[in-house]
Amino acid sequence: MKTIKSACKLQPKALEINVGDQIEQLDQIIHETNGQEYFKKTFITDGMKMLLSKGIARLAGKSNDSVFHLKQAMGGGKTHLMVGFGLLAKDAVLREAQIGTMPYQSNFDSAKIAAFNGRNNPHTYFWGEIARQLEKESLFKEYWESGAKAPDEQSWLKLFDGEKPILILLDEMPPYFHYYSTQVLGQGTIADVITRAFSNMLTAAQKKKNVCIVVSDLEAAYDTGGKLIQRALDDATQELGRAEVSITPVNLESNEIYEILRKRLFLSLPDKSEIAEIASVYASRLAEAARAKTVERSAEALATEIESTYPFHPSFKSIIALFKENEKFKQTRGLMELVSRLLKSVWESSEDVYLIGAQHFDLSIHDVREKLADISEMRDVIARDIWDSTYSAHAQIIDINIGNHYAKQVGTLLLTASLSTAVNSVRGLTESEMLECLIDPNHQGSSFRTAFIELQKSAWYLHQTQEGRNYFSRQENLTKKLQGYADKAPQNKVDELICQRLEEMYKPVTREAYEKVLPLPEMDDAAAVLKTGRALLIISPDGKTPPSVVDKFFKNELINKNNILVLTGDKSSIASIEKAARHVYAAIKIDNEISNSHPQRKELDEKKAQYEQDFHTTVLSVFDKLLFPGNNRGEDVLRPKVLDSTYPSNELYNGERQVVKTLTSDPIKLYTQITENFDALRARVESLLFGSQDEARKTDLLDKMKQKTQMPWLPSRGFDLLAIEAFQRGVWEDLGNGYITKMPKPKTTEVIISEESSPDDSGMVRLKIDVANAGKSPRIYYAEDGEVSESSLVLSDNTLATKALRVQFLAVDPTGKNLTGAPKTWKNRLTLRNKFNESSRKVELLVAPKGSIKYTLDGSEARNGIDYTGPIQLGYEETTVYVFAECDGLEEKRNFTFPKSGSNEVPIIKEAPAILVSTSPKRLDNSSKTYEGLKLAKEKGIQLEQVTLMVGSAPQVIHLSFGEIKISAEFIEKELAHLQTLLSPDAPMIMTFKKAYTHTGYDLEHFAKQLGIEIGNGEVEQR
């Protein structure tokens, strides 16, 4: 596939076209130009075809259209069209060769031609010049010799007399009319005379069958002159009832422009098969980009236009059309000169170009740069954002940093699309349109998009419309304003912001690796913090490992060397963090100046987010290495380790988490799981901290942990957790005086007592007895309501049913390996109950296993109440009996509430706290009811006591019971979940409890009702 330079051959001087080379004398051009050579470089546009067909018919006397009005901006091809018409009108041979098939072209031989350019100002006025060229100058002398005087219609008819066709070409007339509108004549201006003469000429021409007038206008220029021409045309229209024929010579928005450029600038182009190959490759690239959603799906259609636009990109005409209405831009001639500079850029470039586009303008070429600057007046924009001889423009800096030229191409393309100076004009390109122009066989859209994003961040004059069109303007953008704030930010404020953000990014929440963050600290401040705890020091890199300031501090000044953790890096690029911080500071400062309704609010919010992200990214790229204490052949050192930078993309960055991940991976410095690593950690503590001592003060061990660099790190309170684990395993012992020993003394025997049942109505309790530290065949002595000794009864089984108030146990190791511990005393509980006779309204109070009872009926303290000697007579109203029982130092209190006579409802005070107390367990006898009960208990904050859980059935059964311990529903649910993992999912389940503590009586009623629990008389306590 050939490049443009290898496939195309240029016309001579195609790279040197200059608008200023135009000759203004139309009549000279027509009479001195070789017609055949002229049409070799001329593409006959639709506008030219229309003028020739209608104009030739008029000269042949076959048409009533006498006046043709060429309407287009300066340089829009009007003069070129007039010259072509003039050459054909005067030369029958040339007509036959160029437009031989056009009707009436052979009906006349040669036309008389008079051509006038409005930029000339002859003393004979335009009518005298026309008369001179028609060789009848004497007819019009009277109309200039004594001053300006308008020839009337009859005078013009005399001038046009004869059968030979006459063609009058009037080019660039608005400046002519405009000039004379300033020349006073009598009560008006000379322009009034000229307008009258012009109008008379038009009406006279209409009355002749073979006189044709072509007049060109300048849209958007010489407003006064243009209006005068239009007034004259309107006057002629009113008089003759016919309008002039308006013609646009060249349509810059059609493919005609490509045909003109090819004719004028290229000698030869490659054959159609080579062009088709290029179109095919572009179609493939654009289709890929559309699938990747880099460009709109409609972009694929561009490729089908390439065969008609080659060697130019199909989008080129659309970009040119954006500024074609600029007052200073000569449309066709100016475009020719502009494209000449574009071709010069391509031909002097070393890049492979397959289709020429606006991105290929080389701003380093003076003529190219000046041409674009003249059109747009954006020299400052070019110098600051796109190209500068010192390579300091923003696009140049981006390209130098990335190592390509994409930002320059993006900037140049957008600049060309931003050249319009017309009011309310469309400027710029959307991102998709921009990428459609830039994608080529060698470059994908993603690379250009990256460059565009970077240019958006740094450019001072790049703006975006609400519709997403990106354009350059001489007005500074928000980026420039922000840059100004950034440059002027006080250094102390920037330093504060950096420290604040670093502290936020690495804030210790779990405190597993460190307890405090010191961003960019002074070493004196660091020394004070490291005396008490572990800290993360964020230190600016200086290219050394470790940074020299930390190395000196660690070796010579720091005592607690195992307390220091350093976050630093290898790059000496703290300046990049300061630059990013200045942008964040600027965005924060300007935030208060731009309201939510301000047009720049959205852009500012985007900039703020971008600057925050840039700062964050810069921090991560600069501070990418941890230094932690270690030991190398007896020397304390700071070991380096790359900071783990991987974290879930859907989560915010958590610096502490990344530090922990780094320190807990091989080689491990931090152990967060104490139990799992107990053996290794215990060995390191005993070796490094206890040393040769069997016991040590805990504070000394903690101090050594801070000093010994060989010692692994534990989380906050990690040593306490390790010690508790060691105590529980029996490998260490807390001596109770602040000391810990790693050589625990011999254990003493200990009796372990659990109740298999609560006291029944007679006070009988079934106890289960076990022993610890008593060998394989322990001996258990017991005494009911007395002192135990080795002469007491020996327990034959590990269970004992007793009604005693107290039972004392003693465990002995027959082997003598374990010392005999102190006796263990179990105390029974007094059980209070009642028997209520509804008919007699008498209540009998009972205590088991034995004891005396006192009571009150008025709510006063039952301890000081009436001695109970027999059944109590109650009244007919609801009554509460407050009961106190005592026996040999054991005490029990209960309140029994009895409903009023005739009621079966258990009295409960709705608003008061309530306790459900049952001598027989309340049962939830399946898994559904159990989990429903736990759900209700969680919702109401109900705690349960004396809970038993039974899951499964023998032989695969789990029995778990809790004594007089208040347990939350959450705890029970968690335990159940663990137990159920050991059995099949459908294993049966029963939960029982004897007490339930509720916040209100209403909660108790609701709980019981939902679960079908019956509340018996005297089972509710409310104090």
mmCIF file of C-alpha atoms in Angstrom, residues 298-621:
data_model
loop_
_atom_site.group_PDB
_atom_site.id
_atom_site.type_symbol
_atom_site.label_atom_id
_atom_site.label_comp_id
_atom_site.label_asym_id
_atom_site.label_seq_id
_atom_site.Cartn_x
_atom_site.Cartn_y
_atom_site.Cartn_z
ATOM 1 C CA SER A 298 -21.675 5.791 11.238
ATOM 2 C CA ALA A 299 -17.923 6.398 10.867
ATOM 3 C CA GLU A 300 -17.617 3.198 8.818
ATOM 4 C CA ALA A 301 -19.451 4.944 5.989
ATOM 5 C CA LEU A 302 -16.523 7.376 5.618
ATOM 6 C CA ALA A 303 -14.484 4.669 3.950
ATOM 7 C CA THR A 304 -16.950 4.474 1.050
ATOM 8 C CA GLU A 305 -16.199 8.140 0.219
ATOM 9 C CA ILE A 306 -12.436 7.712 -0.039
ATOM 10 C CA GLU A 307 -12.468 6.836 -3.739
ATOM 11 C CA SER A 308 -14.101 10.205 -4.496
ATOM 12 C CA THR A 309 -12.015 12.276 -2.037
ATOM 13 C CA TYR A 310 -8.542 10.702 -2.447
ATOM 14 C CA PRO A 311 -5.819 11.828 -1.726
ATOM 15 C CA PHE A 312 -7.719 13.736 0.976
ATOM 16 C CA HIS A 313 -9.550 12.290 3.963
ATOM 17 C CA PRO A 314 -13.351 12.454 3.504
ATOM 18 C CA SER A 315 -13.681 14.543 6.666
ATOM 19 C CA PHE A 316 -11.407 17.293 5.341
ATOM 20 C CA LYS A 317 -14.224 19.185 3.578
ATOM 21 C CA SER A 318 -16.316 19.218 6.791
ATOM 22 C CA ILE A 319 -13.461 20.786 8.741
ATOM 23 C CA ILE A 320 -12.845 23.410 6.034
ATOM 24 C CA ALA A 321 -16.565 24.176 5.927
ATOM 25 C CA LEU A 322 -16.413 25.198 9.591
ATOM 26 C CA PHE A 323 -14.430 28.353 8.781
ATOM 27 C CA LYS A 324 -15.345 29.027 5.137
ATOM 28 C CA GLU A 325 -17.453 32.037 6.164
ATOM 29 C CA ASN A 326 -14.508 33.810 7.858
ATOM 30 C CA GLU A 327 -14.369 37.350 6.525
ATOM 31 C CA LYS A 328 -10.619 37.185 5.831
ATOM 32 C CA PHE A 329 -10.667 33.739 4.248
ATOM 33 C CA LYS A 330 -10.768 33.693 0.437
ATOM 34 C CA GLN A 331 -12.790 30.549 -0.050
ATOM 35 C CA THR A 332 -11.427 28.827 -3.160
ATOM 36 C CA ARG A 333 -8.189 30.747 -3.639
ATOM 37 C CA GLY A 334 -7.571 30.825 0.112
ATOM 38 C CA LEU A 335 -8.279 27.107 0.372
ATOM 39 C CA MET A 336 -5.888 26.478 -2.496
ATOM 40 C CA GLU A 337 -3.160 28.329 -0.624
ATOM 41 C CA LEU A 338 -4.035 26.578 2.646
ATOM 42 C CA VAL A 339 -3.939 23.117 1.042
ATOM 43 C CA SER A 340 -0.667 24.052 -0.637
ATOM 44 C CA ARG A 341 0.759 24.547 2.878
ATOM 45 C CA LEU A 342 -0.805 21.250 3.944
ATOM 46 C CA LEU A 343 0.863 19.434 1.044
ATOM 47 C CA LYS A 344 4.140 21.106 1.948
ATOM 48 C CA SER A 345 3.746 19.705 5.479
ATOM 49 C CA VAL A 346 3.152 16.192 4.134
ATOM 50 C CA TRP A 347 5.944 16.297 1.539
ATOM 51 C CA GLU A 348 8.501 17.544 4.081
ATOM 52 C CA SER A 349 7.418 14.973 6.692
ATOM 53 C CA SER A 350 9.109 11.627 7.311
ATOM 54 C CA GLU A 351 5.809 10.055 8.393
ATOM 55 C CA ASP A 352 3.802 7.629 6.275
ATOM 56 C CA VAL A 353 0.616 9.434 5.232
ATOM 57 C CA TYR A 354 -2.074 7.535 3.298
ATOM 58 C CA LEU A 355 -4.843 10.172 3.313
ATOM 59 C CA ILE A 356 -4.213 13.858 3.842
ATOM 60 C CA GLY A 357 -6.060 15.465 6.745
ATOM 61 C CA ALA A 358 -5.955 18.642 8.791
ATOM 62 C CA GLN A 359 -3.875 16.859 11.454
ATOM 63 C CA HIS A 360 -0.932 16.817 9.040
ATOM 64 C CA PHE A 361 -0.341 20.597 9.092
ATOM 65 C CA ASP A 362 3.234 20.976 10.301
ATOM 66 C CA LEU A 363 3.279 24.005 12.569
ATOM 67 C CA SER A 364 7.059 23.976 12.677
ATOM 68 C CA ILE A 365 7.003 25.303 9.073
ATOM 69 C CA HIS A 366 6.712 29.085 9.265
ATOM 70 C CA ASP A 367 4.399 29.494 6.246
ATOM 71 C CA VAL A 368 2.049 26.812 7.571
ATOM 72 C CA ARG A 369 1.941 28.272 11.063
ATOM 73 C CA GLU A 370 1.401 31.826 9.810
ATOM 74 C CA LYS A 371 -1.359 30.789 7.423
ATOM 75 C CA LEU A 372 -3.373 29.106 10.217
ATOM 76 C CA ALA A 373 -2.609 31.975 12.597
ATOM 77 C CA ASP A 374 -3.789 34.547 10.010
ATOM 78 C CA ILE A 375 -7.109 32.766 9.599
ATOM 79 C CA SER A 376 -7.745 32.351 13.324
ATOM 80 C CA GLU A 377 -5.654 35.023 15.053
ATOM 81 C CA MET A 378 -4.713 32.327 17.587
ATOM 82 C CA ARG A 379 -0.933 32.693 17.700
ATOM 83 C CA ASP A 380 -0.898 32.525 21.506
ATOM 84 C CA VAL A 381 -2.999 29.366 21.398
ATOM 85 C CA ILE A 382 -0.576 27.685 19.005
ATOM 86 C CA ALA A 383 2.488 28.726 21.003
ATOM 87 C CA ARG A 384 1.156 27.667 24.384
ATOM 88 C CA ASP A 385 -0.850 24.545 23.599
ATOM 89 C CA ILE A 386 0.359 23.028 20.295
ATOM 90 C CA TRP A 387 3.768 24.117 18.945
ATOM 91 C CA ASP A 388 6.578 26.322 20.150
ATOM 92 C CA SER A 389 10.174 26.566 18.988
ATOM 93 C CA THR A 390 11.368 25.816 22.541
ATOM 94 C CA TYR A 391 9.295 22.584 22.665
ATOM 95 C CA SER A 392 7.407 23.935 25.677
ATOM 96 C CA ALA A 393 3.867 23.801 24.248
ATOM 97 C CA HIS A 394 1.592 21.417 26.117
ATOM 98 C CA ALA A 395 1.118 19.019 23.182
ATOM 99 C CA GLN A 396 4.886 18.896 22.640
ATOM 100 C CA ILE A 397 5.533 18.091 26.309
ATOM 101 C CA ILE A 398 2.961 15.276 26.196
ATOM 102 C CA ASP A 399 4.550 13.817 23.053
ATOM 103 C CA ILE A 400 8.054 14.029 24.528
ATOM 104 C CA ASN A 401 6.906 12.255 27.701
ATOM 105 C CA ILE A 402 5.025 9.510 25.836
ATOM 106 C CA GLY A 403 7.468 9.216 22.948
ATOM 107 C CA ASN A 404 5.179 9.857 19.954
ATOM 108 C CA HIS A 405 3.484 12.735 18.109
ATOM 109 C CA TYR A 406 -0.186 11.988 18.792
ATOM 110 C CA ALA A 407 -0.873 15.051 20.957
ATOM 111 C CA LYS A 408 0.534 17.329 18.232
ATOM 112 C CA GLN A 409 -1.780 15.763 15.644
ATOM 113 C CA VAL A 410 -4.786 15.980 17.979
ATOM 114 C CA GLY A 411 -4.012 19.630 18.732
ATOM 115 C CA THR A 412 -3.448 20.571 15.086
ATOM 116 C CA LEU A 413 -6.681 18.867 13.996
ATOM 117 C CA LEU A 414 -8.735 20.593 16.686
ATOM 118 C CA LEU A 415 -7.067 23.926 15.910
ATOM 119 C CA THR A 416 -8.067 23.638 12.243
ATOM 120 C CA ALA A 417 -11.624 22.799 13.311
ATOM 121 C CA SER A 418 -11.624 25.901 15.553
ATOM 122 C CA LEU A 419 -10.669 28.554 12.971
ATOM 123 C CA SER A 420 -14.155 30.000 12.508
ATOM 124 C CA THR A 421 -14.499 33.655 13.528
ATOM 125 C CA ALA A 422 -18.155 33.973 12.511
ATOM 126 C CA VAL A 423 -20.687 34.813 15.214
ATOM 127 C CA ASN A 424 -22.517 31.776 16.670
ATOM 128 C CA SER A 425 -20.598 29.457 14.385
ATOM 129 C CA VAL A 426 -20.089 25.751 14.974
ATOM 130 C CA ARG A 427 -16.535 25.073 16.067
ATOM 131 C CA GLY A 428 -14.540 22.026 17.029
ATOM 132 C CA LEU A 429 -15.121 18.281 16.895
ATOM 133 C CA THR A 430 -16.617 15.673 19.166
ATOM 134 C CA GLU A 431 -14.237 13.007 20.406
ATOM 135 C CA SER A 432 -15.710 10.507 17.967
ATOM 136 C CA GLU A 433 -15.385 12.907 15.008
ATOM 137 C CA MET A 434 -11.804 13.659 15.999
ATOM 138 C CA LEU A 435 -10.865 9.971 16.116
ATOM 139 C CA GLU A 436 -12.581 9.355 12.778
ATOM 140 C CA CYS A 437 -10.115 11.826 11.258
ATOM 141 C CA LEU A 438 -7.041 10.447 13.029
ATOM 142 C CA ILE A 439 -7.378 6.660 12.690
ATOM 143 C CA ASP A 440 -5.259 5.380 9.803
ATOM 144 C CA PRO A 441 -3.629 2.083 8.736
ATOM 145 C CA ASN A 442 -0.795 2.524 11.253
ATOM 146 C CA HIS A 443 -2.560 4.115 14.216
ATOM 147 C CA GLN A 444 -5.504 3.066 16.368
ATOM 148 C CA GLY A 445 -7.909 5.446 18.067
ATOM 149 C CA SER A 446 -6.916 4.459 21.604
ATOM 150 C CA SER A 447 -3.469 6.036 21.270
ATOM 151 C CA PHE A 448 -4.899 9.319 20.042
ATOM 152 C CA ARG A 449 -7.577 9.213 22.739
ATOM 153 C CA THR A 450 -4.888 8.893 25.425
ATOM 154 C CA ALA A 451 -3.069 11.902 23.985
ATOM 155 C CA PHE A 452 -6.337 13.865 23.824
ATOM 156 C CA ILE A 453 -7.106 13.128 27.485
ATOM 157 C CA GLU A 454 -3.641 14.360 28.475
ATOM 158 C CA LEU A 455 -4.065 17.476 26.330
ATOM 159 C CA GLN A 456 -7.412 18.176 27.994
ATOM 160 C CA LYS A 457 -5.668 18.072 31.356
ATOM 161 C CA SER A 458 -2.948 20.579 30.496
ATOM 162 C CA ALA A 459 -4.124 22.823 27.617
ATOM 163 C CA TRP A 460 -4.901 26.434 28.490
ATOM 164 C CA TYR A 461 -7.112 27.293 25.529
ATOM 165 C CA LEU A 462 -8.964 24.034 24.826
ATOM 166 C CA HIS A 463 -12.698 24.227 25.568
ATOM 167 C CA GLN A 464 -15.701 21.924 25.280
ATOM 168 C CA THR A 465 -19.277 22.805 24.399
ATOM 169 C CA GLN A 466 -22.257 21.285 26.199
ATOM 170 C CA GLU A 467 -22.718 19.081 23.141
ATOM 171 C CA GLY A 468 -19.219 17.683 23.626
ATOM 172 C CA ARG A 469 -17.455 19.534 20.776
ATOM 173 C CA ASN A 470 -13.807 20.271 21.597
ATOM 174 C CA TYR A 471 -12.314 23.482 20.241
ATOM 175 C CA PHE A 472 -9.559 26.034 20.762
ATOM 176 C CA SER A 473 -10.338 29.641 21.600
ATOM 177 C CA ARG A 474 -8.264 32.714 22.379
ATOM 178 C CA GLN A 475 -10.101 32.861 25.711
ATOM 179 C CA GLU A 476 -8.259 31.073 28.514
ATOM 180 C CA ASN A 477 -10.026 28.001 29.856
ATOM 181 C CA LEU A 478 -10.588 26.700 33.367
ATOM 182 C CA THR A 479 -7.310 24.773 33.196
ATOM 183 C CA LYS A 480 -5.381 28.031 32.771
ATOM 184 C CA LYS A 481 -7.242 29.626 35.671
ATOM 185 C CA LEU A 482 -6.559 26.614 37.823
ATOM 186 C CA GLN A 483 -2.920 26.654 36.776
ATOM 187 C CA GLY A 484 -2.687 30.249 37.940
ATOM 188 C CA TYR A 485 -3.981 29.291 41.384
ATOM 189 C CA ALA A 486 -1.671 26.286 41.430
ATOM 190 C CA ASP A 487 1.404 28.400 40.606
ATOM 191 C CA LYS A 488 0.558 30.914 43.324
ATOM 192 C CA ALA A 489 -0.335 28.377 46.037
ATOM 193 C CA PRO A 490 1.585 29.140 49.274
ATOM 194 C CA GLN A 491 4.223 26.486 49.883
ATOM 195 C CA ASN A 492 3.111 25.872 53.465
ATOM 196 C CA LYS A 493 -0.458 25.223 52.289
ATOM 197 C CA VAL A 494 0.780 22.793 49.645
ATOM 198 C CA ASP A 495 2.908 20.972 52.224
ATOM 199 C CA GLU A 496 -0.062 20.782 54.606
ATOM 200 C CA LEU A 497 -2.282 19.362 51.871
ATOM 201 C CA ILE A 498 0.278 16.703 50.916
ATOM 202 C CA CYS A 499 0.656 15.612 54.527
ATOM 203 C CA GLN A 500 -3.104 15.597 55.086
ATOM 204 C CA ARG A 501 -3.780 13.464 51.998
ATOM 205 C CA LEU A 502 -0.957 11.033 52.796
ATOM 206 C CA GLU A 503 -2.311 10.679 56.311
ATOM 207 C CA GLU A 504 -5.790 9.959 54.922
ATOM 208 C CA MET A 505 -4.509 7.411 52.407
ATOM 209 C CA TYR A 506 -2.560 5.415 55.014
ATOM 210 C CA LYS A 507 -4.716 6.032 58.084
ATOM 211 C CA PRO A 508 -4.358 3.141 60.578
ATOM 212 C CA VAL A 509 -7.781 1.693 61.288
ATOM 213 C CA THR A 510 -7.031 -1.911 62.241
ATOM 214 C CA ARG A 511 -3.606 -0.903 63.666
ATOM 215 C CA GLU A 512 -2.282 -4.298 62.672
ATOM 216 C CA ALA A 513 0.935 -3.000 61.097
ATOM 217 C CA TYR A 514 1.326 0.445 62.689
ATOM 218 C CA GLU A 515 -0.440 2.746 65.098
ATOM 219 C CA LYS A 516 0.303 6.151 63.605
ATOM 220 C CA VAL A 517 1.222 7.776 60.277
ATOM 221 C CA LEU A 518 3.941 10.434 60.087
ATOM 222 C CA PRO A 519 3.885 11.992 56.591
ATOM 223 C CA LEU A 520 7.181 13.674 55.597
ATOM 224 C CA PRO A 521 8.215 14.102 59.255
ATOM 225 C CA GLU A 522 11.133 15.748 60.965
ATOM 226 C CA MET A 523 13.231 13.026 62.606
ATOM 227 C CA ASP A 524 12.885 14.587 66.054
ATOM 228 C CA ASP A 525 9.107 14.233 65.813
ATOM 229 C CA ALA A 526 9.499 10.661 64.597
ATOM 230 C CA ALA A 527 11.787 9.776 67.524
ATOM 231 C CA ALA A 528 9.172 10.946 70.052
ATOM 232 C CA VAL A 529 6.415 8.810 68.473
ATOM 233 C CA LEU A 530 8.594 5.709 68.042
ATOM 234 C CA LYS A 531 9.369 5.630 71.759
ATOM 235 C CA THR A 532 5.876 4.409 72.491
ATOM 236 C CA GLY A 533 4.586 2.585 69.444
ATOM 237 C CA ARG A 534 5.048 1.434 65.882
ATOM 238 C CA ALA A 535 4.662 4.161 63.250
ATOM 239 C CA LEU A 536 4.684 4.470 59.470
ATOM 240 C CA LEU A 537 7.076 7.183 58.328
ATOM 241 C CA ILE A 538 6.403 8.442 54.784
ATOM 242 C CA ILE A 539 9.796 9.681 53.625
ATOM 243 C CA SER A 540 10.616 11.544 50.420
ATOM 244 C CA PRO A 541 12.848 9.415 48.148
ATOM 245 C CA ASP A 542 16.338 10.701 47.479
ATOM 246 C CA GLY A 543 17.525 7.928 45.186
ATOM 247 C CA LYS A 544 19.112 5.932 47.997
ATOM 248 C CA THR A 545 17.908 2.828 49.856
ATOM 249 C CA PRO A 546 17.151 3.664 52.542
ATOM 250 C CA PRO A 547 16.968 7.443 52.096
ATOM 251 C CA SER A 548 19.986 9.009 53.767
ATOM 252 C CA VAL A 549 17.994 10.876 56.421
ATOM 253 C CA VAL A 550 16.327 7.623 57.581
ATOM 254 C CA ASP A 551 19.530 5.594 57.374
ATOM 255 C CA LYS A 552 21.354 8.003 59.685
ATOM 256 C CA PHE A 553 18.401 8.177 62.084
ATOM 257 C CA PHE A 554 18.000 4.379 62.217
ATOM 258 C CA LYS A 555 21.686 3.632 62.814
ATOM 259 C CA ASN A 556 22.633 6.390 65.216
ATOM 260 C CA GLU A 557 19.577 7.764 67.003
ATOM 261 C CA LEU A 558 16.744 5.245 67.164
ATOM 262 C CA ILE A 559 16.553 2.958 70.215
ATOM 263 C CA ASN A 560 13.302 1.159 69.442
ATOM 264 C CA LYS A 561 14.553 0.023 66.056
ATOM 265 C CA ASN A 562 11.799 -2.567 65.665
ATOM 266 C CA ASN A 563 9.132 0.146 65.836
ATOM 267 C CA ILE A 564 9.933 1.878 62.558
ATOM 268 C CA LEU A 565 8.226 1.276 59.217
ATOM 269 C CA VAL A 566 9.118 3.452 56.232
ATOM 270 C CA LEU A 567 7.162 4.106 53.029
ATOM 271 C CA THR A 568 9.402 5.570 50.359
ATOM 272 C CA GLY A 569 10.523 4.869 46.779
ATOM 273 C CA ASP A 570 13.452 4.751 44.404
ATOM 274 C CA LYS A 571 12.560 7.795 42.326
ATOM 275 C CA SER A 572 13.667 11.251 43.400
ATOM 276 C CA SER A 573 10.374 12.716 42.199
ATOM 277 C CA ILE A 574 8.743 14.396 45.168
ATOM 278 C CA ALA A 575 8.371 17.414 42.871
ATOM 279 C CA SER A 576 5.745 15.537 40.875
ATOM 280 C CA ILE A 577 3.704 15.074 44.061
ATOM 281 C CA GLU A 578 3.996 18.778 44.825
ATOM 282 C CA LYS A 579 2.811 19.618 41.305
ATOM 283 C CA ALA A 580 -0.189 17.294 41.658
ATOM 284 C CA ALA A 581 -0.940 18.724 45.111
ATOM 285 C CA ARG A 582 -0.885 22.277 43.756
ATOM 286 C CA HIS A 583 -3.574 21.298 41.247
ATOM 287 C CA VAL A 584 -5.709 19.780 44.031
ATOM 288 C CA TYR A 585 -5.221 22.950 46.098
ATOM 289 C CA ALA A 586 -6.248 25.116 43.117
ATOM 290 C CA ALA A 587 -9.417 23.077 42.518
ATOM 291 C CA ILE A 588 -10.388 23.371 46.191
ATOM 292 C CA LYS A 589 -9.741 27.126 46.192
ATOM 293 C CA ILE A 590 -11.728 27.828 43.013
ATOM 294 C CA ASP A 591 -14.579 25.583 44.148
ATOM 295 C CA ASN A 592 -16.153 28.410 46.157
ATOM 296 C CA GLU A 593 -15.965 30.803 43.196
ATOM 297 C CA ILE A 594 -18.009 28.693 40.776
ATOM 298 C CA SER A 595 -21.620 28.096 41.755
ATOM 299 C CA ASN A 596 -23.580 24.945 40.968
ATOM 300 C CA SER A 597 -25.399 26.754 38.151
ATOM 301 C CA HIS A 598 -22.212 28.136 36.561
ATOM 302 C CA PRO A 599 -21.500 26.871 32.990
ATOM 303 C CA GLN A 600 -18.054 25.688 34.133
ATOM 304 C CA ARG A 601 -19.369 23.771 37.165
ATOM 305 C CA LYS A 602 -19.433 20.400 35.424
ATOM 306 C CA GLU A 603 -15.949 20.916 34.015
ATOM 307 C CA LEU A 604 -14.645 21.971 37.432
ATOM 308 C CA ASP A 605 -16.109 18.858 39.060
ATOM 309 C CA GLU A 606 -14.441 16.742 36.390
ATOM 310 C CA LYS A 607 -11.153 18.593 36.917
ATOM 311 C CA LYS A 608 -11.384 18.125 40.683
ATOM 312 C CA ALA A 609 -11.905 14.392 40.262
ATOM 313 C CA GLN A 610 -9.097 14.259 37.709
ATOM 314 C CA TYR A 611 -6.671 16.157 39.956
ATOM 315 C CA GLU A 612 -7.540 13.952 42.932
ATOM 316 C CA GLN A 613 -6.927 10.884 40.790
ATOM 317 C CA ASP A 614 -3.661 12.330 39.455
ATOM 318 C CA PHE A 615 -2.455 13.048 42.982
ATOM 319 C CA HIS A 616 -3.426 9.561 44.110
ATOM 320 C CA THR A 617 -1.707 7.956 41.109
ATOM 321 C CA THR A 618 1.414 10.070 41.617
ATOM 322 C CA VAL A 619 1.630 9.099 45.286
ATOM 323 C CA LEU A 620 1.381 5.421 44.370
ATOM 324 C CA SER A 621 4.046 5.754 41.687
#
